[in-house]
PDB file of C-alpha atoms and ligand atoms in Angstrom:
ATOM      1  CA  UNK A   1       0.000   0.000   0.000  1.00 93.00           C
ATOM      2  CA  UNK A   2       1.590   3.088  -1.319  1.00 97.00           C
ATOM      3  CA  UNK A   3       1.557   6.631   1.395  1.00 98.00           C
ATOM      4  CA  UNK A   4       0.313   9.452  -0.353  1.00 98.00           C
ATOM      5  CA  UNK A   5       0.600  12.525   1.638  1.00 98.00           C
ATOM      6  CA  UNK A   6      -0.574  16.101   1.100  1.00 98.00           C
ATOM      7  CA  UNK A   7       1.889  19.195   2.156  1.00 98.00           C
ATOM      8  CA  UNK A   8      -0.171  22.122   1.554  1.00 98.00           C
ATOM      9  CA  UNK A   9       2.818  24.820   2.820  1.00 98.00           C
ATOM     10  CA  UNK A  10       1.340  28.051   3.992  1.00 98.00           C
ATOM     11  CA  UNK A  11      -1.742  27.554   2.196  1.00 98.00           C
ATOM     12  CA  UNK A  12      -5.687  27.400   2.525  1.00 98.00           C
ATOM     13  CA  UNK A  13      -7.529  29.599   4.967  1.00 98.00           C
ATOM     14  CA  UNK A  14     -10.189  27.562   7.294  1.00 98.00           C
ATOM     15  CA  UNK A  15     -13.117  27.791   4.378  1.00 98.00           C
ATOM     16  CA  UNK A  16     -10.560  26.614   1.696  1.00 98.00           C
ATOM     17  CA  UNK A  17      -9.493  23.828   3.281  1.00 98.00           C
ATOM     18  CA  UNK A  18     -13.320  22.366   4.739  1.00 98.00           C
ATOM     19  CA  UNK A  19     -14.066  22.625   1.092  1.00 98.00           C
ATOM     20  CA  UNK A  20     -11.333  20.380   0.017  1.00 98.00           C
ATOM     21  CA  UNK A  21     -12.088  17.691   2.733  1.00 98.00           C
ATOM     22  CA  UNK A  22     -15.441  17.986   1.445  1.00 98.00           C
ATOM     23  CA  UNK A  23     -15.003  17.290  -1.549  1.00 97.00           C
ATOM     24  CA  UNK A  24     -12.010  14.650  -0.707  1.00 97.00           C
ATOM     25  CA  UNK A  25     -14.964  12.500   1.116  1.00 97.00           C
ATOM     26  CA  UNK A  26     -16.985  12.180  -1.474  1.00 95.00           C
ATOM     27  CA  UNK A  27     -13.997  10.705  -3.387  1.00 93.00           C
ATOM     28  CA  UNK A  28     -12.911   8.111  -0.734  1.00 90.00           C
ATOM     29  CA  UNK A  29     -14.035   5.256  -2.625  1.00 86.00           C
ATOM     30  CA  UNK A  30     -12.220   6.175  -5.571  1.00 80.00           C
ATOM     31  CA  UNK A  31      -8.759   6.302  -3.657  1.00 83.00           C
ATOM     32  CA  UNK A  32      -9.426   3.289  -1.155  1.00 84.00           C
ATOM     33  CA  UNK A  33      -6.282   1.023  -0.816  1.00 90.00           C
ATOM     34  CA  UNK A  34      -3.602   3.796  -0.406  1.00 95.00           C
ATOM     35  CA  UNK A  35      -3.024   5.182   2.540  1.00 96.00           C
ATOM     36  CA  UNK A  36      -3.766   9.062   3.054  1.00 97.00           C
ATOM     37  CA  UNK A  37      -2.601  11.749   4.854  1.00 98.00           C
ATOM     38  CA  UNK A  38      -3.615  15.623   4.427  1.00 98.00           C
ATOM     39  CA  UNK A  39      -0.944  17.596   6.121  1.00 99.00           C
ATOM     40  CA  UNK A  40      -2.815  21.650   6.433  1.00 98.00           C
ATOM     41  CA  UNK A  41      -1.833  24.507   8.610  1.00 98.00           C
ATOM     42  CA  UNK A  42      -2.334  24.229  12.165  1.00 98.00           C
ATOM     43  CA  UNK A  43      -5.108  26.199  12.416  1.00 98.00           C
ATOM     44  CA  UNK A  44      -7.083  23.558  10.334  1.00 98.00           C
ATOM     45  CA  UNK A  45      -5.886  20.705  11.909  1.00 98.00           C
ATOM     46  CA  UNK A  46      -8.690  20.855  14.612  1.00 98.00           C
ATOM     47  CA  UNK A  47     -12.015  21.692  11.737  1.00 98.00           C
ATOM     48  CA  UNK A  48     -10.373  18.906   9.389  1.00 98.00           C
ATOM     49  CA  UNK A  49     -10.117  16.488  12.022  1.00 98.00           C
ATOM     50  CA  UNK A  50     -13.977  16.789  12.770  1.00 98.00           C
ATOM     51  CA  UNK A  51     -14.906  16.258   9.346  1.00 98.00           C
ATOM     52  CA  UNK A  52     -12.775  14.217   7.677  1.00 97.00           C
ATOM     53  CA  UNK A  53     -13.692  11.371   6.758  1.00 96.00           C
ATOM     54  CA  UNK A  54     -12.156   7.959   8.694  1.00 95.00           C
ATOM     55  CA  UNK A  55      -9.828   6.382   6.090  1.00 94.00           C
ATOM     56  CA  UNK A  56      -8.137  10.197   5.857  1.00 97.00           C
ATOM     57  CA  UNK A  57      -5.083  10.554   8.391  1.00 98.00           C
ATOM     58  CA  UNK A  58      -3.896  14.014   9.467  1.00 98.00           C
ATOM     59  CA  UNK A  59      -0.311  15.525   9.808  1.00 98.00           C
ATOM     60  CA  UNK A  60       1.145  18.360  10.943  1.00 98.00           C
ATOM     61  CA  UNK A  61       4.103  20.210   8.878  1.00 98.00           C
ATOM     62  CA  UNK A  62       6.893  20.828  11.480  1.00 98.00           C
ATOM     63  CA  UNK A  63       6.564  20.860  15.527  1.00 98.00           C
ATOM     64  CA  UNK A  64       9.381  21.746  18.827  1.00 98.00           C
ATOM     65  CA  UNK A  65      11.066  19.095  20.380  1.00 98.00           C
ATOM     66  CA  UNK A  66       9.771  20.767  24.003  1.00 98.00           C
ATOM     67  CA  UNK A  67       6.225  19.917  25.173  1.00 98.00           C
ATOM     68  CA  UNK A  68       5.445  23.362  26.614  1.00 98.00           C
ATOM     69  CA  UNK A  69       7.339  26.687  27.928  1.00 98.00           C
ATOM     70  CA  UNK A  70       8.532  30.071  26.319  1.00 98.00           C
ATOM     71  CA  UNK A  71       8.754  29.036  22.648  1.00 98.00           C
ATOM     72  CA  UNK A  72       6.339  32.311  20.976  1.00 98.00           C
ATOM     73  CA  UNK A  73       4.743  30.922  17.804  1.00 97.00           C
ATOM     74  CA  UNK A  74       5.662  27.133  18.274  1.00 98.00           C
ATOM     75  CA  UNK A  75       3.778  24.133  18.650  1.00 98.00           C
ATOM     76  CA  UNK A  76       4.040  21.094  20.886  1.00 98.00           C
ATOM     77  CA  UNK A  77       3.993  17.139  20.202  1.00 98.00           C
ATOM     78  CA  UNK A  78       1.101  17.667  23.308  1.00 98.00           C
ATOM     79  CA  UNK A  79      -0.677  19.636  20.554  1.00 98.00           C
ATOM     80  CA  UNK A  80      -0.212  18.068  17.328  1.00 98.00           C
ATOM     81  CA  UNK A  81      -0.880  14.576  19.262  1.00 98.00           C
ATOM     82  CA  UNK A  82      -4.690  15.921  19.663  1.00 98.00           C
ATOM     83  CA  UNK A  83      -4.903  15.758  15.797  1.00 98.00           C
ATOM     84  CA  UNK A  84      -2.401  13.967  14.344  1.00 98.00           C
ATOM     85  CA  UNK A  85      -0.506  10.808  13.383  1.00 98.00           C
ATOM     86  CA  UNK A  86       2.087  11.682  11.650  1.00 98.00           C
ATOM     87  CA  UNK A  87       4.385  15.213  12.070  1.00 98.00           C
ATOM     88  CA  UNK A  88       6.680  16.379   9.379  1.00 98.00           C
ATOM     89  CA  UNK A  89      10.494  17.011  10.178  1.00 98.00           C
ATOM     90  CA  UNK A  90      13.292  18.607   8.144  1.00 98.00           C
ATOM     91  CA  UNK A  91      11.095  19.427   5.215  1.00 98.00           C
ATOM     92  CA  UNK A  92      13.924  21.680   2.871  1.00 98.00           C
ATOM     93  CA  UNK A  93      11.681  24.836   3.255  1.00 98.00           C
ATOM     94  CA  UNK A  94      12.495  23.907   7.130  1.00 98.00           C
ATOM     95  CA  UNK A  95      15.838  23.979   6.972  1.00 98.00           C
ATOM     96  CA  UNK A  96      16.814  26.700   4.355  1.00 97.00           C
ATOM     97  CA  UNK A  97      14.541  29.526   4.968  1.00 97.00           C
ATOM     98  CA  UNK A  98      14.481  29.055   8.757  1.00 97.00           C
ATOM     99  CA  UNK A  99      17.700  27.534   8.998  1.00 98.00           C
ATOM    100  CA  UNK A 100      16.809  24.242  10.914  1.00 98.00           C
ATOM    101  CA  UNK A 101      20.149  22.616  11.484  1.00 98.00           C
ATOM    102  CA  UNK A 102      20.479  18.335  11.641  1.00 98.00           C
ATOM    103  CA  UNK A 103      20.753  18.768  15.525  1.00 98.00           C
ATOM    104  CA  UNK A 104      17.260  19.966  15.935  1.00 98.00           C
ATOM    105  CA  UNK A 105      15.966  18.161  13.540  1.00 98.00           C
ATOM    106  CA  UNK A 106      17.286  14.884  15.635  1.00 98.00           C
ATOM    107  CA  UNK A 107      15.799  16.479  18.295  1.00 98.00           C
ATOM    108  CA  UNK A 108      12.570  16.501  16.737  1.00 98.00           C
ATOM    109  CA  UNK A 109      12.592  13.204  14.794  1.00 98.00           C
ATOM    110  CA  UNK A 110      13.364  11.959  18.408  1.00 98.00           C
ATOM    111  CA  UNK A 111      10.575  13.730  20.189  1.00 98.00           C
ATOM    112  CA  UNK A 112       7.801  13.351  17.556  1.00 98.00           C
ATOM    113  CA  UNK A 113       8.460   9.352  18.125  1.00 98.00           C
ATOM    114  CA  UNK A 114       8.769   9.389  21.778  1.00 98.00           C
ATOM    115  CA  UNK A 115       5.137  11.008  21.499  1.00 98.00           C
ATOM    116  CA  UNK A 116       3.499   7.962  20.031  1.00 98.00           C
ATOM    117  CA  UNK A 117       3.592  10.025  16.291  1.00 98.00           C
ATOM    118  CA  UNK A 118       5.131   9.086  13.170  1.00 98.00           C
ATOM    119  CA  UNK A 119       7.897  11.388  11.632  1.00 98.00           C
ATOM    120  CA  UNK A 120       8.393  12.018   7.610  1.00 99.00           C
ATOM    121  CA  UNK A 121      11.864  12.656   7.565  1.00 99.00           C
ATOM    122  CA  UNK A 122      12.638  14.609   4.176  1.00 98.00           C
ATOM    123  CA  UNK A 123      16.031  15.147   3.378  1.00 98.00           C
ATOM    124  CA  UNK A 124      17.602  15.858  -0.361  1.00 98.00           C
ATOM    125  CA  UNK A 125      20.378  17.686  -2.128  1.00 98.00           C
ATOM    126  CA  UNK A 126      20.314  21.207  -3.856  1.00 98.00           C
ATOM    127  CA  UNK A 127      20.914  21.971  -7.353  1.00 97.00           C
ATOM    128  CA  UNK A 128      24.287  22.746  -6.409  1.00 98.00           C
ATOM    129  CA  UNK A 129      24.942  19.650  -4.442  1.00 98.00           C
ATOM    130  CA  UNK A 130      23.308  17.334  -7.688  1.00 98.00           C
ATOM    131  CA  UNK A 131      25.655  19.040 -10.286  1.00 98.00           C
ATOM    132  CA  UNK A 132      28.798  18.356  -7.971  1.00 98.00           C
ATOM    133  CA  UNK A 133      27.925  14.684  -7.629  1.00 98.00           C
ATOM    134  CA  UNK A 134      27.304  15.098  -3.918  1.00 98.00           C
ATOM    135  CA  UNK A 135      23.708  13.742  -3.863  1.00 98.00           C
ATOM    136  CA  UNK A 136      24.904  10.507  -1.953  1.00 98.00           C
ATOM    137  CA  UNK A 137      27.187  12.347   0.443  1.00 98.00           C
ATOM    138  CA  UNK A 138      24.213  15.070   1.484  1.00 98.00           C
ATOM    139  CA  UNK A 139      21.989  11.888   1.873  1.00 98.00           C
ATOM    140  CA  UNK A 140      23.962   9.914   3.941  1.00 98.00           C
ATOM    141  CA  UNK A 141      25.400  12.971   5.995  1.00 98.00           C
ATOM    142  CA  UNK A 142      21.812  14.226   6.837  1.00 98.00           C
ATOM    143  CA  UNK A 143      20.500  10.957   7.344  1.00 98.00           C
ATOM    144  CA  UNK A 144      22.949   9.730   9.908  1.00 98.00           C
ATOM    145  CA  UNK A 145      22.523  13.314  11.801  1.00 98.00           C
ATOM    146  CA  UNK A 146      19.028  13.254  11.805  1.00 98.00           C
ATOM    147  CA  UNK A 147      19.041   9.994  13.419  1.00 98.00           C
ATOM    148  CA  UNK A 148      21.867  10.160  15.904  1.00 98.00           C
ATOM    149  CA  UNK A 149      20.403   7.994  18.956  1.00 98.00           C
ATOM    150  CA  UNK A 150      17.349   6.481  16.873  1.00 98.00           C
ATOM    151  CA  UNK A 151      16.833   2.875  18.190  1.00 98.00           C
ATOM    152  CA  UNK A 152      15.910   0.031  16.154  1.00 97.00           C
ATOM    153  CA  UNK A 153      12.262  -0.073  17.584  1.00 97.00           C
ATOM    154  CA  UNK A 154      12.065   3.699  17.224  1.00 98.00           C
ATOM    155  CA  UNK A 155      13.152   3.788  13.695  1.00 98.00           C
ATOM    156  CA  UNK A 156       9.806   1.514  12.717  1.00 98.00           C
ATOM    157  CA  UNK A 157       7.643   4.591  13.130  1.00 98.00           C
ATOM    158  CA  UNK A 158       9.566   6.839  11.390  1.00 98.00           C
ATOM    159  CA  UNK A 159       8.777   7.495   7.333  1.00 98.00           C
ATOM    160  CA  UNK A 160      11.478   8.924   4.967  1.00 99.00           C
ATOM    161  CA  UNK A 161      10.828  11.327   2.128  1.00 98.00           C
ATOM    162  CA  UNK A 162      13.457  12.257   0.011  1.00 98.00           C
ATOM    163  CA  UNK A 163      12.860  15.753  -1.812  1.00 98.00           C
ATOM    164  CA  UNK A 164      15.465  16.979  -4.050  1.00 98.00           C
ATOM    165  CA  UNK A 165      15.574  20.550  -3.553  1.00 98.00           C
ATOM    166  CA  UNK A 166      15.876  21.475  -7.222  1.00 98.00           C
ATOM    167  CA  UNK A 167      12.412  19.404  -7.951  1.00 98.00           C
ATOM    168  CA  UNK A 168      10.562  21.430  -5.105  1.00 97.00           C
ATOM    169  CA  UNK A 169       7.747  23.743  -6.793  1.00 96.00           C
ATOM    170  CA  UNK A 170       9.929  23.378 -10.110  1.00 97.00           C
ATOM    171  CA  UNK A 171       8.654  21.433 -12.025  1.00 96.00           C
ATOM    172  CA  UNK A 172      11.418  19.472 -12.789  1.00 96.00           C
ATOM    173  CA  UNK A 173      10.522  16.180 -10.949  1.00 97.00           C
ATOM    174  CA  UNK A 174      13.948  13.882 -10.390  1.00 97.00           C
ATOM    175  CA  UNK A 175      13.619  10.963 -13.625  1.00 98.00           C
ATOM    176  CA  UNK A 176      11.946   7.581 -12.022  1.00 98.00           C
ATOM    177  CA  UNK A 177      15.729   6.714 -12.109  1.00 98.00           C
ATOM    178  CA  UNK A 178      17.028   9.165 -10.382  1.00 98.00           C
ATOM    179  CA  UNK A 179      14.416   8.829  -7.635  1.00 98.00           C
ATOM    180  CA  UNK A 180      14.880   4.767  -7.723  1.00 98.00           C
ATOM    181  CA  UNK A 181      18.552   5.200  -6.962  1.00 98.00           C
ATOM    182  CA  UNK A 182      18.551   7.658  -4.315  1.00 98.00           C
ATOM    183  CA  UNK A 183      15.306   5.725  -2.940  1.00 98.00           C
ATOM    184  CA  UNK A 184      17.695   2.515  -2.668  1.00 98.00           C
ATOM    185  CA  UNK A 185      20.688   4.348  -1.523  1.00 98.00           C
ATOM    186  CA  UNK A 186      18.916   5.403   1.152  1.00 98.00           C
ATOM    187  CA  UNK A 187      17.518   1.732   2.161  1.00 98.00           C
ATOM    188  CA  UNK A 188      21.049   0.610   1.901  1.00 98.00           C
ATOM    189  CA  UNK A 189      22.204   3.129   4.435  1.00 98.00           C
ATOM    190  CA  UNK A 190      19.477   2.393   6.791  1.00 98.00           C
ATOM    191  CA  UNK A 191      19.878  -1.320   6.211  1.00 98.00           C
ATOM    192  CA  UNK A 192      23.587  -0.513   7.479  1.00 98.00           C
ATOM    193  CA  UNK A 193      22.474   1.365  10.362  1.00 98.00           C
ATOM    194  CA  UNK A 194      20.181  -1.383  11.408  1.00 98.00           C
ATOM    195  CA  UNK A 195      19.568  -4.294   9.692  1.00 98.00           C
ATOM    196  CA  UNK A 196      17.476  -5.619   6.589  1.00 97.00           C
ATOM    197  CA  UNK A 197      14.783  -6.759   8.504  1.00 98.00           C
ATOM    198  CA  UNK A 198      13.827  -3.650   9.589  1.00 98.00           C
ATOM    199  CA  UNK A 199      14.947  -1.530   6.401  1.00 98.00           C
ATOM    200  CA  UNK A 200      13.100  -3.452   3.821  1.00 98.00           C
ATOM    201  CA  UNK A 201       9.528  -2.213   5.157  1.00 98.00           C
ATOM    202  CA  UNK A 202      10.255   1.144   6.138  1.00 98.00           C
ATOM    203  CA  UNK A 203       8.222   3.629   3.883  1.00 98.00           C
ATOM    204  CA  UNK A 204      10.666   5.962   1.373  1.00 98.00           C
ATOM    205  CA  UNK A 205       8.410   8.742  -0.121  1.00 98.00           C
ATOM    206  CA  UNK A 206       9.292  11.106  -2.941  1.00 98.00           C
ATOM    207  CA  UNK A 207       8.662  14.937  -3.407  1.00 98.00           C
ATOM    208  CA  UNK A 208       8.935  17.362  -5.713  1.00 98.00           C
ATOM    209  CA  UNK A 209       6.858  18.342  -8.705  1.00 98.00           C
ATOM    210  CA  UNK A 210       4.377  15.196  -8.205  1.00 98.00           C
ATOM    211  CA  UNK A 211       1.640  15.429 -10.707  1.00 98.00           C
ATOM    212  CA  UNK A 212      -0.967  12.817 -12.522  1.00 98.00           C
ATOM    213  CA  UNK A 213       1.602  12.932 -15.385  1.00 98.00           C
ATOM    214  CA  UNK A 214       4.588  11.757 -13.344  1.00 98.00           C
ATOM    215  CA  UNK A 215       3.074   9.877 -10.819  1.00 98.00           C
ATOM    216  CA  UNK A 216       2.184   6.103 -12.189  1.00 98.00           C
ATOM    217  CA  UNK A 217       5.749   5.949 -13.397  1.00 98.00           C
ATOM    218  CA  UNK A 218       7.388   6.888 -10.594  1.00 98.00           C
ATOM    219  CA  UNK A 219       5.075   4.766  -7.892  1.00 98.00           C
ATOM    220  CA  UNK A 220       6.403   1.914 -10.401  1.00 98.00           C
ATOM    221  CA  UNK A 221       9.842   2.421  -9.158  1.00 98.00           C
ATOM    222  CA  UNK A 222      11.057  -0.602  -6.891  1.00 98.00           C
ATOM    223  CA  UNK A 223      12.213   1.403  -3.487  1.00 98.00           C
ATOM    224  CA  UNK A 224       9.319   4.552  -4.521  1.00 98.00           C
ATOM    225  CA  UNK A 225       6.514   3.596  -1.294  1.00 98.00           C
ATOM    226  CA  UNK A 226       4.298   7.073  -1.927  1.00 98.00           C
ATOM    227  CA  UNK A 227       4.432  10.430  -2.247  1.00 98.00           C
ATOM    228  CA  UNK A 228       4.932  13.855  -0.363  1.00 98.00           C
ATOM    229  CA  UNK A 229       2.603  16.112  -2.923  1.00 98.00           C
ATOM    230  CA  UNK A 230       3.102  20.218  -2.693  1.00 98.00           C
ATOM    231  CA  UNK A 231       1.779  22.434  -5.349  1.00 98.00           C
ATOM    232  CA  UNK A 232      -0.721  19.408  -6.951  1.00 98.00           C
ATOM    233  CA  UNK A 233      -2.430  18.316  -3.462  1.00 98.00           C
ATOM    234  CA  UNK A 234      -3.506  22.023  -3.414  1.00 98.00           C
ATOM    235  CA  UNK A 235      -6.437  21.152  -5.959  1.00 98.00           C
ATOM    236  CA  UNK A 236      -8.929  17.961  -4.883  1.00 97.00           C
ATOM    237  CA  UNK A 237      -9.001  16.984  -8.661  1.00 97.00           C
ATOM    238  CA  UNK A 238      -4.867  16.384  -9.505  1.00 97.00           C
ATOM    239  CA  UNK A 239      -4.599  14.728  -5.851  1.00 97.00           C
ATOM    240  CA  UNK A 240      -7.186  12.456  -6.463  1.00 96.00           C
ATOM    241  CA  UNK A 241      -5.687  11.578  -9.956  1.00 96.00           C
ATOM    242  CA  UNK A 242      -2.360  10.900  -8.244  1.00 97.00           C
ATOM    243  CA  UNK A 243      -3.735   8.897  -5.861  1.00 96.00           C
ATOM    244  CA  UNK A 244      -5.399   6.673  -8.640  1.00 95.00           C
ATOM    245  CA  UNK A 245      -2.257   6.232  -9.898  1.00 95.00           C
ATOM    246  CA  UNK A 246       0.023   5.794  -7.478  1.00 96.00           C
ATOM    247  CA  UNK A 247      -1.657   2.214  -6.574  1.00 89.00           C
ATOM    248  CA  UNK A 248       1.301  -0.150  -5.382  1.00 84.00           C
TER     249      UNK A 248
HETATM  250  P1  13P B   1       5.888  20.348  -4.877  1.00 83.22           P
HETATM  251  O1  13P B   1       5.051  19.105  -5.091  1.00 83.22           O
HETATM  252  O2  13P B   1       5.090  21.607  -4.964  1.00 83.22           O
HETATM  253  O3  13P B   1       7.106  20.329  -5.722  1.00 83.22           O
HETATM  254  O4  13P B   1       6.399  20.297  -3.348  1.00 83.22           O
HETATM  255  C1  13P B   1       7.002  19.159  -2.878  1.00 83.22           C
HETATM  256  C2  13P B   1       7.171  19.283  -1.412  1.00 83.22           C
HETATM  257  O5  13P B   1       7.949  20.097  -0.941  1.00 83.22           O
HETATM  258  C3  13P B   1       6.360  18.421  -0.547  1.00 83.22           C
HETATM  259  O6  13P B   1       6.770  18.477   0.772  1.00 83.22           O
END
């Protein structure tokens, strides 16, 4: 069963998104045997968890490693665990704009399971990185940072994405190939860190530039479990169509 998630960013005002979940319900049938996730704002994340409907699962975008205190305009696993199952950590966006280093990201990945929640771990190269060859290197140096002191038990909760920078709101989704062998470089490194037992089932998402077009042929891809969806899980119509096609 593939993962198809929905990051909507800093978009959709309260209205906006009922009217998506709205209409999302009346498509559930259509999109049964994936597993879905809408991932809004936090000021939706109460509303949407009223009325969606029970096969949808509910994320939050980011969340602090401390459960309360003086942290103006954070949020707490305390909070998000009212809504959600699954929080997402080290999203790019995260880490360049607000400058989230690996440390707190650890921190996070670390809380959010210690909570009972399920982390989607994104990690990915720039442009910059890609051209220099250093896709592998970035991977492997963020991925063994972000999971400094991750147990084996822990690590079963936790759900990768890997989201080339450059394919972010582009466009310019990585090739199926491209995604396939970063996918499987990444389940060798974690088969390293643990073992292959535990590796082989652990969910690998891609984003960046997911759309109906791109979607079947990607799911196809060996190590490709689901999707992270920006700019096309805005619109009920084009996630619904990548759901339908993203059956694995
Ligand atoms: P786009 O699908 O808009 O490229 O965004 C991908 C992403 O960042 C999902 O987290």
């Amino acid at each position: 069963m593939a993962l198809i998630a929905a990051n909507w960013k800093m978009n959709k005002t309260l209205n906006e998104g009922i009217t998506f979940i709205n209409e999302l319900n009346k498509n559930i049938d259509d999109v049964s045997g994936n597993e879905i996730l809408i991932c809004p704002p936090f000021t939706l994340l109460n509303e949407i968890s009223k009325i969606k409907h029970e096969n949808l699962k509910i994320g939050a975008q980011n969340m602090y490693y401390e459960e309360s205190g003086a942290f103006t305009g954070e949020i707490s696993p305390l909070m998000v665990k009212e809504f959600c199952e699954y929080v997402i950590v080290g999203h790019s966006e995260r880490r360049n704009l607000f400058k989230e280093p690996n440390q707190w990201i650890n921190k996070k990945v670390l809380c959010v399971v210690n909570h009972g929640l399920k982390p989607i771990l994104c990690i990915g190269e720039t442009e910059e990185e890609k051209k220099k060859k250093k896709t592998n290197e970035v991977l492997e140096t963020q991925l063994k940072a972000c999971l400094k002191n991750v147990s084996e038990n822990q690590i079963k909760q936790v759900v990768f994405a890997y989201e080339p920078v450059w394919a972010i709101g582009t466009g310019k989704n990585a090739t199926p190939q491209e995604a396939q062998d970063a996918h499987a470089f990444i389940r060798g490194l974690l088969t390293d860190m643990y073992s292959q037992t535990t590796a082989r089932p652990l969910k690998i998402l891609y984003g960046g530039s997911v759309t109906p077009e791109n979607a079947a042929e990607l799911i196809q891809q060996k190590d490709v479990d689901g999707f992270l969806v920006g700019g096309a899980s805005l619109n009920v119509d084009s996630f619904v169509e990548i759901i339908k096609k993203s059956k694995k």
